[in-house]
Short mmCIF file of C-alpha atoms and ligand atoms in Angstrom, two decimals:
data_model
loop_
_atom_site.label_atom_id
_atom_site.label_comp_id
_atom_site.label_asym_id
_atom_site.label_seq_id
_atom_site.Cartn_x
_atom_site.Cartn_y
_atom_site.Cartn_z
CA MET A 787 7.76 -54.88 0.06
CA MET A 788 5.97 -51.61 0.65
CA SER A 789 3.12 -51.59 3.08
CA VAL A 790 -0.31 -50.50 1.91
CA ALA A 791 -0.08 -47.52 4.24
CA LYS A 792 3.18 -46.42 2.69
CA ILE A 793 1.80 -46.67 -0.83
CA ALA A 794 -1.28 -44.74 0.23
CA ALA A 795 0.89 -42.05 1.81
CA ILE A 796 3.03 -41.70 -1.32
CA GLY A 797 -0.12 -41.58 -3.44
CA ALA A 798 -1.60 -38.87 -1.24
CA ALA A 799 1.63 -36.89 -1.39
CA ALA A 800 1.65 -37.11 -5.17
CA VAL A 801 -1.96 -35.93 -5.38
CA PHE A 802 -1.18 -33.07 -3.03
CA ALA A 803 1.89 -32.08 -5.04
CA ALA A 804 -0.13 -32.09 -8.26
CA LEU A 805 -2.84 -30.00 -6.66
CA PHE A 806 -0.26 -27.57 -5.34
CA VAL A 807 1.42 -27.16 -8.72
CA GLY A 808 -2.00 -26.64 -10.28
CA TRP A 809 -2.92 -24.03 -7.71
CA TRP A 810 0.44 -22.29 -8.11
CA GLN A 811 -0.06 -21.98 -11.85
CA VAL A 812 -3.77 -21.23 -11.93
CA ASP A 813 -4.58 -19.20 -8.82
CA GLY A 814 -1.30 -18.91 -6.98
CA PRO A 815 1.70 -16.68 -7.47
CA GLY A 816 2.61 -18.50 -10.68
CA ALA A 817 -0.65 -17.38 -12.27
CA ASP A 818 -0.69 -14.96 -15.14
CA PRO A 819 -3.32 -12.24 -15.09
CA ALA A 820 -6.37 -12.65 -17.31
CA PRO A 821 -5.20 -12.76 -20.95
CA GLY A 822 -6.95 -9.52 -21.88
CA LYS A 823 -5.14 -7.70 -19.07
CA ARG A 824 -1.58 -8.64 -20.00
CA PRO A 825 0.66 -5.72 -20.78
CA MET A 826 2.32 -5.86 -24.18
CA PRO A 827 6.01 -6.76 -24.29
CA LEU A 828 8.07 -3.61 -23.78
CA THR A 829 9.49 -4.15 -27.27
CA SER A 830 5.98 -3.60 -28.73
CA MET A 831 5.31 -0.48 -26.68
CA ASP A 832 5.67 2.98 -28.09
CA PHE A 833 5.29 5.52 -25.30
CA SER A 834 7.24 8.63 -24.50
CA LEU A 835 7.41 10.23 -21.04
CA THR A 836 9.64 12.50 -18.95
CA ASP A 837 11.59 11.23 -15.96
CA GLN A 838 12.20 12.99 -12.63
CA ASP A 839 15.31 14.66 -14.06
CA GLY A 840 13.46 16.07 -17.07
CA GLN A 841 14.94 13.47 -19.46
CA GLU A 842 12.82 11.90 -22.18
CA VAL A 843 12.23 8.20 -21.50
CA GLY A 844 10.41 5.33 -23.19
CA PRO A 845 10.35 1.53 -23.41
CA GLU A 846 13.97 1.62 -24.64
CA THR A 847 14.95 3.00 -21.22
CA LEU A 848 13.78 -0.29 -19.69
CA ILE A 849 14.73 -2.89 -22.33
CA GLY A 850 18.10 -4.45 -21.51
CA HIS A 851 17.30 -4.46 -17.79
CA PRO A 852 14.77 -6.39 -15.77
CA SER A 853 12.14 -3.87 -14.75
CA LEU A 854 9.32 -3.22 -12.34
CA VAL A 855 6.67 -0.70 -13.39
CA PHE A 856 3.59 0.51 -11.53
CA PHE A 857 0.99 3.25 -11.78
CA GLY A 858 0.03 5.71 -9.07
CA PHE A 859 -0.12 9.40 -8.16
CA THR A 860 1.43 11.55 -5.48
CA TYR A 861 -1.85 12.81 -3.98
CA CYS A 862 -2.67 9.24 -3.02
CA PRO A 863 -2.60 8.84 0.78
CA ASP A 864 -2.77 5.07 1.13
CA VAL A 865 -2.12 2.64 -1.72
CA CYS A 866 0.70 4.52 -3.48
CA PRO A 867 2.97 5.31 -0.52
CA THR A 868 2.38 1.76 0.73
CA THR A 869 3.40 0.31 -2.64
CA LEU A 870 6.46 2.56 -2.79
CA SER A 871 7.44 1.56 0.76
CA ASP A 872 6.93 -2.12 -0.06
CA ILE A 873 9.06 -1.84 -3.18
CA SER A 874 11.74 0.01 -1.20
CA GLY A 875 11.72 -2.91 1.24
CA TRP A 876 12.04 -5.49 -1.55
CA LEU A 877 14.95 -3.56 -3.08
CA ASP A 878 16.63 -3.39 0.33
CA GLU A 879 16.14 -7.12 0.73
CA LEU A 880 17.57 -7.89 -2.72
CA GLY A 881 20.47 -5.49 -2.17
CA PRO A 882 23.21 -5.51 -4.83
CA GLU A 883 21.39 -8.37 -6.57
CA ALA A 884 18.76 -5.86 -7.75
CA GLU A 885 21.14 -3.10 -8.83
CA ASP A 886 20.30 -3.70 -12.47
CA LEU A 887 16.53 -3.58 -11.88
CA ARG A 888 14.79 -0.50 -13.31
CA THR A 889 11.98 0.53 -11.00
CA VAL A 890 9.46 3.12 -12.18
CA LEU A 891 6.34 4.82 -10.86
CA ILE A 892 4.26 6.26 -13.72
CA THR A 893 1.72 8.86 -12.61
CA VAL A 894 -1.92 8.66 -13.66
CA ASP A 895 -2.45 12.26 -12.52
CA PRO A 896 -0.40 14.37 -14.96
CA ASP A 897 -2.34 17.55 -14.10
CA ARG A 898 -0.87 17.65 -10.60
CA ASP A 899 2.22 15.47 -10.92
CA THR A 900 4.78 17.64 -12.67
CA VAL A 901 8.40 16.61 -13.18
CA GLU A 902 9.38 18.55 -10.04
CA THR A 903 6.61 16.92 -8.00
CA MET A 904 7.65 13.45 -9.12
CA ALA A 905 11.30 14.22 -8.34
CA GLU A 906 10.48 15.32 -4.81
CA TYR A 907 8.09 12.45 -4.17
CA VAL A 908 10.36 9.60 -5.27
CA SER A 909 13.28 11.12 -3.34
CA TYR A 910 11.58 9.94 -0.12
CA PHE A 911 11.81 6.29 -1.15
CA HIS A 912 14.51 3.87 -2.37
CA PRO A 913 16.97 5.76 -4.61
CA GLN A 914 16.44 3.23 -7.40
CA ILE A 915 12.78 4.24 -7.78
CA GLN A 916 12.14 6.66 -10.64
CA GLY A 917 9.05 8.79 -11.25
CA TRP A 918 7.80 9.38 -14.78
CA THR A 919 5.13 11.81 -15.95
CA GLY A 920 3.91 13.25 -19.24
CA LEU A 921 1.12 15.08 -21.00
CA PRO A 922 -2.39 13.69 -20.45
CA ASP A 923 -2.43 11.97 -23.85
CA GLN A 924 1.03 10.49 -23.23
CA ILE A 925 -0.24 9.03 -19.95
CA ALA A 926 -3.30 7.65 -21.73
CA ALA A 927 -1.01 6.00 -24.30
CA VAL A 928 1.32 4.38 -21.78
CA ALA A 929 -1.58 3.08 -19.69
CA GLU A 930 -3.02 1.55 -22.87
CA ASP A 931 0.32 -0.19 -23.60
CA PHE A 932 0.35 -1.69 -20.09
CA ARG A 933 -3.41 -2.45 -20.21
CA ALA A 934 -3.66 -0.40 -17.03
CA THR A 935 -6.72 1.68 -16.26
CA TYR A 936 -7.28 4.88 -14.32
CA GLU A 937 -10.19 7.19 -13.68
CA LYS A 938 -10.62 10.57 -12.05
CA VAL A 939 -13.17 10.61 -9.21
CA GLU A 940 -14.49 13.89 -7.83
CA GLY A 941 -14.42 14.06 -4.04
CA GLU A 942 -16.85 15.65 -1.60
CA ASP A 943 -14.82 18.81 -1.11
CA GLY A 944 -14.01 19.83 -4.69
CA SER A 945 -10.82 17.80 -4.68
CA TYR A 946 -10.42 14.64 -6.70
CA THR A 947 -8.77 11.28 -6.39
CA MET A 948 -7.74 8.69 -8.96
CA ASN A 949 -8.80 5.05 -9.19
CA HIS A 950 -6.03 3.12 -10.84
CA THR A 951 -4.49 -0.29 -11.50
CA ALA A 952 -2.44 -0.95 -8.37
CA GLY A 953 -0.43 -4.04 -9.31
CA VAL A 954 3.30 -3.97 -10.02
CA PHE A 955 4.29 -5.22 -13.51
CA LEU A 956 7.48 -7.25 -13.84
CA PHE A 957 9.42 -7.56 -17.11
CA ASP A 958 12.61 -9.46 -17.85
CA ALA A 959 15.60 -7.85 -19.56
CA THR A 960 14.31 -8.80 -23.00
CA GLY A 961 11.17 -6.77 -22.30
CA ARG A 962 8.93 -9.81 -21.94
CA PHE A 963 6.14 -9.45 -19.38
CA VAL A 964 6.86 -11.98 -16.58
CA SER A 965 4.22 -11.45 -13.92
CA ILE A 966 2.31 -9.02 -11.79
CA ILE A 967 2.60 -8.45 -8.05
CA ASP A 968 -0.96 -7.77 -6.91
CA TYR A 969 -1.60 -5.14 -4.31
CA HIS A 970 -3.37 -7.53 -1.96
CA GLU A 971 -1.11 -10.51 -2.49
CA PRO A 972 1.03 -11.81 0.37
CA ARG A 973 4.22 -9.80 0.48
CA GLU A 974 6.47 -12.87 0.73
CA PHE A 975 5.66 -13.77 -2.88
CA ALA A 976 7.06 -10.50 -4.18
CA VAL A 977 10.79 -11.02 -3.77
CA PRO A 978 10.78 -14.53 -5.37
CA LYS A 979 8.81 -13.09 -8.31
CA ILE A 980 11.37 -10.32 -8.80
CA ARG A 981 14.16 -12.92 -8.60
CA ARG A 982 12.34 -14.91 -11.30
CA ALA A 983 12.21 -11.88 -13.59
CA MET A 984 15.93 -11.30 -13.04
CA GLN A 985 16.65 -14.99 -13.67
CA ASP A 986 14.69 -14.96 -16.92
CA ARG A 987 17.08 -12.25 -17.93
CA ALA A 988 20.09 -14.49 -17.31
CA GLU A 989 18.46 -17.29 -19.28
CA GLY A 990 17.47 -14.91 -22.07
CA ALA A 991 21.06 -13.76 -22.34
CA LYS A 992 22.29 -17.36 -22.65
CA SER A 993 19.95 -18.47 -25.44
CA MET B 136 -9.09 -15.92 34.33
CA PHE B 137 -9.04 -13.65 31.28
CA LYS B 138 -11.14 -11.08 33.12
CA THR B 139 -8.72 -11.01 36.04
CA PHE B 140 -5.84 -10.56 33.66
CA ALA B 141 -7.66 -7.79 31.79
CA LYS B 142 -8.46 -6.06 35.08
CA ALA B 143 -4.86 -6.28 36.23
CA PHE B 144 -3.73 -5.00 32.88
CA GLN B 145 -6.17 -2.10 33.06
CA SER B 146 -5.02 -1.03 36.50
CA LEU B 147 -1.44 -1.33 35.36
CA SER B 148 -2.25 0.93 32.43
CA VAL B 149 -3.99 3.41 34.71
CA ALA B 150 -0.94 3.39 36.98
CA LEU B 151 1.25 4.07 34.00
CA LEU B 152 -1.06 6.82 32.86
CA MET B 153 -0.85 8.57 36.19
CA GLY B 154 2.81 7.99 36.85
CA LEU B 155 4.41 8.54 33.50
CA PRO B 156 4.01 10.85 30.55
CA LEU B 157 2.09 8.86 27.98
CA ALA B 158 4.29 7.64 25.18
CA ALA B 159 2.47 8.12 21.88
CA SER B 160 2.92 4.48 20.95
CA ALA B 161 1.33 3.15 24.16
CA GLN B 162 -2.34 2.34 24.31
CA GLN B 163 -4.80 5.16 24.80
CA MET B 164 -8.29 4.51 26.11
CA SER B 165 -11.66 5.98 26.95
CA GLU B 166 -12.38 7.04 30.52
CA ASP B 167 -14.06 3.76 31.46
CA ALA B 168 -11.34 1.80 29.62
CA SER B 169 -13.96 0.18 27.36
CA ILE B 170 -12.37 1.49 24.17
CA VAL B 171 -8.65 0.97 23.70
CA VAL B 172 -6.69 2.50 20.84
CA GLU B 173 -3.25 1.17 19.97
CA LYS B 174 -0.50 1.59 17.37
CA PRO B 175 -1.55 4.97 15.97
CA TRP B 176 0.72 6.41 13.30
CA ALA B 177 0.58 8.74 10.33
CA ARG B 178 2.84 9.27 7.37
CA ALA B 179 4.62 12.58 7.04
CA SER B 180 2.98 14.75 4.37
CA LEU B 181 4.55 16.71 1.53
CA GLY B 182 3.34 20.15 2.53
CA THR B 183 -0.39 20.69 2.99
CA SER B 184 -1.79 20.29 -0.52
CA ARG B 185 -2.04 16.50 -0.36
CA PRO B 186 -4.28 14.52 1.99
CA GLY B 187 -2.56 12.77 4.88
CA GLY B 188 -3.23 9.21 6.00
CA ALA B 189 -3.23 7.77 9.52
CA TYR B 190 -3.69 4.30 10.93
CA LEU B 191 -4.50 2.68 14.29
CA THR B 192 -6.29 -0.21 15.93
CA VAL B 193 -9.39 0.03 18.15
CA ARG B 194 -10.40 -2.64 20.66
CA ASN B 195 -13.81 -2.83 22.25
CA GLU B 196 -13.33 -3.97 25.87
CA GLY B 197 -16.93 -3.17 26.76
CA SER B 198 -19.95 -5.47 26.82
CA GLU B 199 -21.91 -3.75 24.02
CA SER B 200 -21.18 -3.39 20.32
CA ILE B 201 -19.98 0.05 19.34
CA SER B 202 -19.31 1.63 15.97
CA LEU B 203 -16.55 3.94 14.90
CA ILE B 204 -18.57 6.57 13.06
CA GLY B 205 -16.14 9.35 12.28
CA LEU B 206 -13.13 11.48 13.05
CA ARG B 207 -12.25 15.01 13.94
CA ALA B 208 -8.82 16.61 13.86
CA GLU B 209 -7.73 20.19 14.20
CA ILE B 210 -4.93 19.56 11.75
CA SER B 211 -7.43 18.62 9.03
CA GLY B 212 -10.22 20.72 7.58
CA MET B 213 -11.97 17.51 6.66
CA ALA B 214 -11.16 14.24 8.41
CA SER B 215 -13.00 11.03 7.68
CA ILE B 216 -12.53 7.29 7.56
CA HIS B 217 -11.88 5.94 4.10
CA GLU B 218 -11.79 2.44 2.78
CA THR B 219 -9.48 1.28 0.01
CA ARG B 220 -10.84 -1.46 -2.21
CA THR B 221 -9.06 -3.39 -4.93
CA ASN B 222 -11.33 -5.08 -7.47
CA SER B 223 -10.73 -8.30 -9.42
CA ASP B 224 -9.08 -6.33 -12.22
CA GLY B 225 -6.50 -5.02 -9.74
CA VAL B 226 -7.93 -1.50 -9.78
CA SER B 227 -7.76 0.28 -6.41
CA SER B 228 -10.15 2.96 -5.32
CA MET B 229 -11.02 4.64 -2.04
CA ALA B 230 -14.25 6.03 -0.69
CA PRO B 231 -15.68 7.19 2.65
CA ALA B 232 -16.29 4.12 4.80
CA ASP B 233 -19.60 3.14 6.38
CA ASP B 234 -19.74 2.99 10.19
CA ILE B 235 -17.39 0.27 11.39
CA VAL B 236 -19.01 -2.03 13.96
CA ILE B 237 -16.76 -3.41 16.71
CA PRO B 238 -18.38 -6.28 18.66
CA PRO B 239 -17.65 -6.67 22.38
CA GLY B 240 -14.15 -8.08 22.70
CA GLY B 241 -13.53 -7.34 19.03
CA MET B 242 -10.88 -5.29 17.32
CA ILE B 243 -10.71 -3.34 14.08
CA ALA B 244 -7.61 -2.10 12.32
CA LEU B 245 -7.10 0.95 10.16
CA GLU B 246 -4.12 -0.24 8.15
CA PRO B 247 -2.58 0.28 4.68
CA GLY B 248 -4.79 -1.08 1.93
CA GLY B 249 -7.88 -1.30 4.15
CA TYR B 250 -9.33 1.50 6.24
CA HIS B 251 -7.42 4.72 6.78
CA ALA B 252 -7.98 8.01 8.51
CA MET B 253 -8.13 10.41 5.56
CA LEU B 254 -6.94 13.86 6.58
CA MET B 255 -7.95 16.29 3.87
CA GLN B 256 -7.33 20.04 3.81
CA LEU B 257 -4.30 19.83 6.09
CA GLN B 258 -3.96 23.03 8.09
CA SER B 259 -0.27 22.36 8.67
CA PRO B 260 2.05 19.67 7.33
CA LEU B 261 2.47 16.35 9.12
CA VAL B 262 6.12 16.51 10.14
CA GLU B 263 8.12 13.38 10.93
CA GLY B 264 8.90 13.17 14.65
CA GLU B 265 5.95 15.33 15.69
CA THR B 266 2.54 14.25 16.99
CA PHE B 267 -0.99 15.57 16.52
CA PRO B 268 -4.30 14.99 18.30
CA LEU B 269 -7.04 13.02 16.55
CA THR B 270 -10.52 12.49 17.97
CA LEU B 271 -12.38 9.25 17.26
CA LEU B 272 -16.19 9.48 17.29
CA PHE B 273 -18.22 6.47 18.41
CA SER B 274 -21.89 5.54 18.10
CA ASP B 275 -22.45 5.69 21.88
CA GLY B 276 -21.40 9.32 21.94
CA THR B 277 -17.88 8.64 23.17
CA GLU B 278 -15.31 11.04 21.76
CA LEU B 279 -11.81 9.72 22.32
CA GLU B 280 -8.89 12.01 21.66
CA ILE B 281 -5.65 10.23 20.94
CA THR B 282 -2.12 11.34 20.10
CA VAL B 283 -0.80 10.22 16.72
CA PRO B 284 2.97 10.16 16.08
CA VAL B 285 4.09 11.15 12.59
CA LEU B 286 6.54 8.73 10.96
CA GLY B 287 8.48 9.07 7.71
CA ILE B 288 6.79 9.12 4.30
CA GLY B 289 8.26 5.67 3.64
CA ALA B 290 6.96 4.14 6.90
CA ARG B 291 5.30 0.75 6.53
CA GLY B 292 3.72 0.41 9.95
CA PRO B 293 3.65 1.75 13.51
CA GLU B 294 7.30 0.74 13.96
CA GLY B 295 8.43 2.76 10.98
CU1 CU C 969 -8.56 8.20 1.46
#
């Protein structure tokens, strides 16, 4: 017969497990962003941009591969190079496992980030990272599709900086939005999330 | 106990300072050793048109609170401390930081995603493998010049 203490311990463990699962799904890394902020599935997007090699690209460039998309700009001294370095680290960690992953930085500063600028900038990071730019209205359209926001802010010295959505969007190979890696979220959640997006791809292929 | 250790550590550091050329990654401190700066690093820049970013930690070993109130650097026409903030919608922005108070025995970090030394109007590019001097300005009038090593553009921290 089980002792009262044992039953209590099992009960407590069950409560803890339920709380943990709840946290994981609601606030934790399993959480989806607020419904209004979800990017559309890639299959519903309709943007057109130019990649670092001058080639025209769009959602069709990503569909068929799991993908990781984020917004930034090359005049950004802190958040953007940090995100690019982090992503380079995750890709290194995943190694050949992530070969199929399309990884793209989309600029929110098309006035300064030309194709040549994007090409040079991404060349300093993991070779899998691409840099896409476009005309101002093309950038506005793609940001709208991803429900990302950006805003030009004039600086003290006549220069300007850009406020922008800093999270990294993850899509599976079918183009379905899987999750977001927040800028301030613990780094150790990132690689499992990318694995999940790649797994969803395998499952999507099976069904 | 801690005081004795700190004293011993300080004299060791002074000995190192006198005996050896100061490695850029070692700690650098004010004359009275009350302000200690560690782990300075900057990312290499692409030319001079973009602002550079640098990071470090500051420890207050003194008995009074001090504030880090600003920066000066020959390499930058306009150096200041910036703070990056990310709001609940995941939108990041940066703006000049207010004075940063460091209580006695306390430490503050300029690190990616938080505070950074914003080096605008670069006079020359930040080249990987080189160093540059950066002066930290404190509320008590202390001006502490430190040497900042430049790491690669893809560096994630003081170790590269
Ligand atoms: Cu800044």
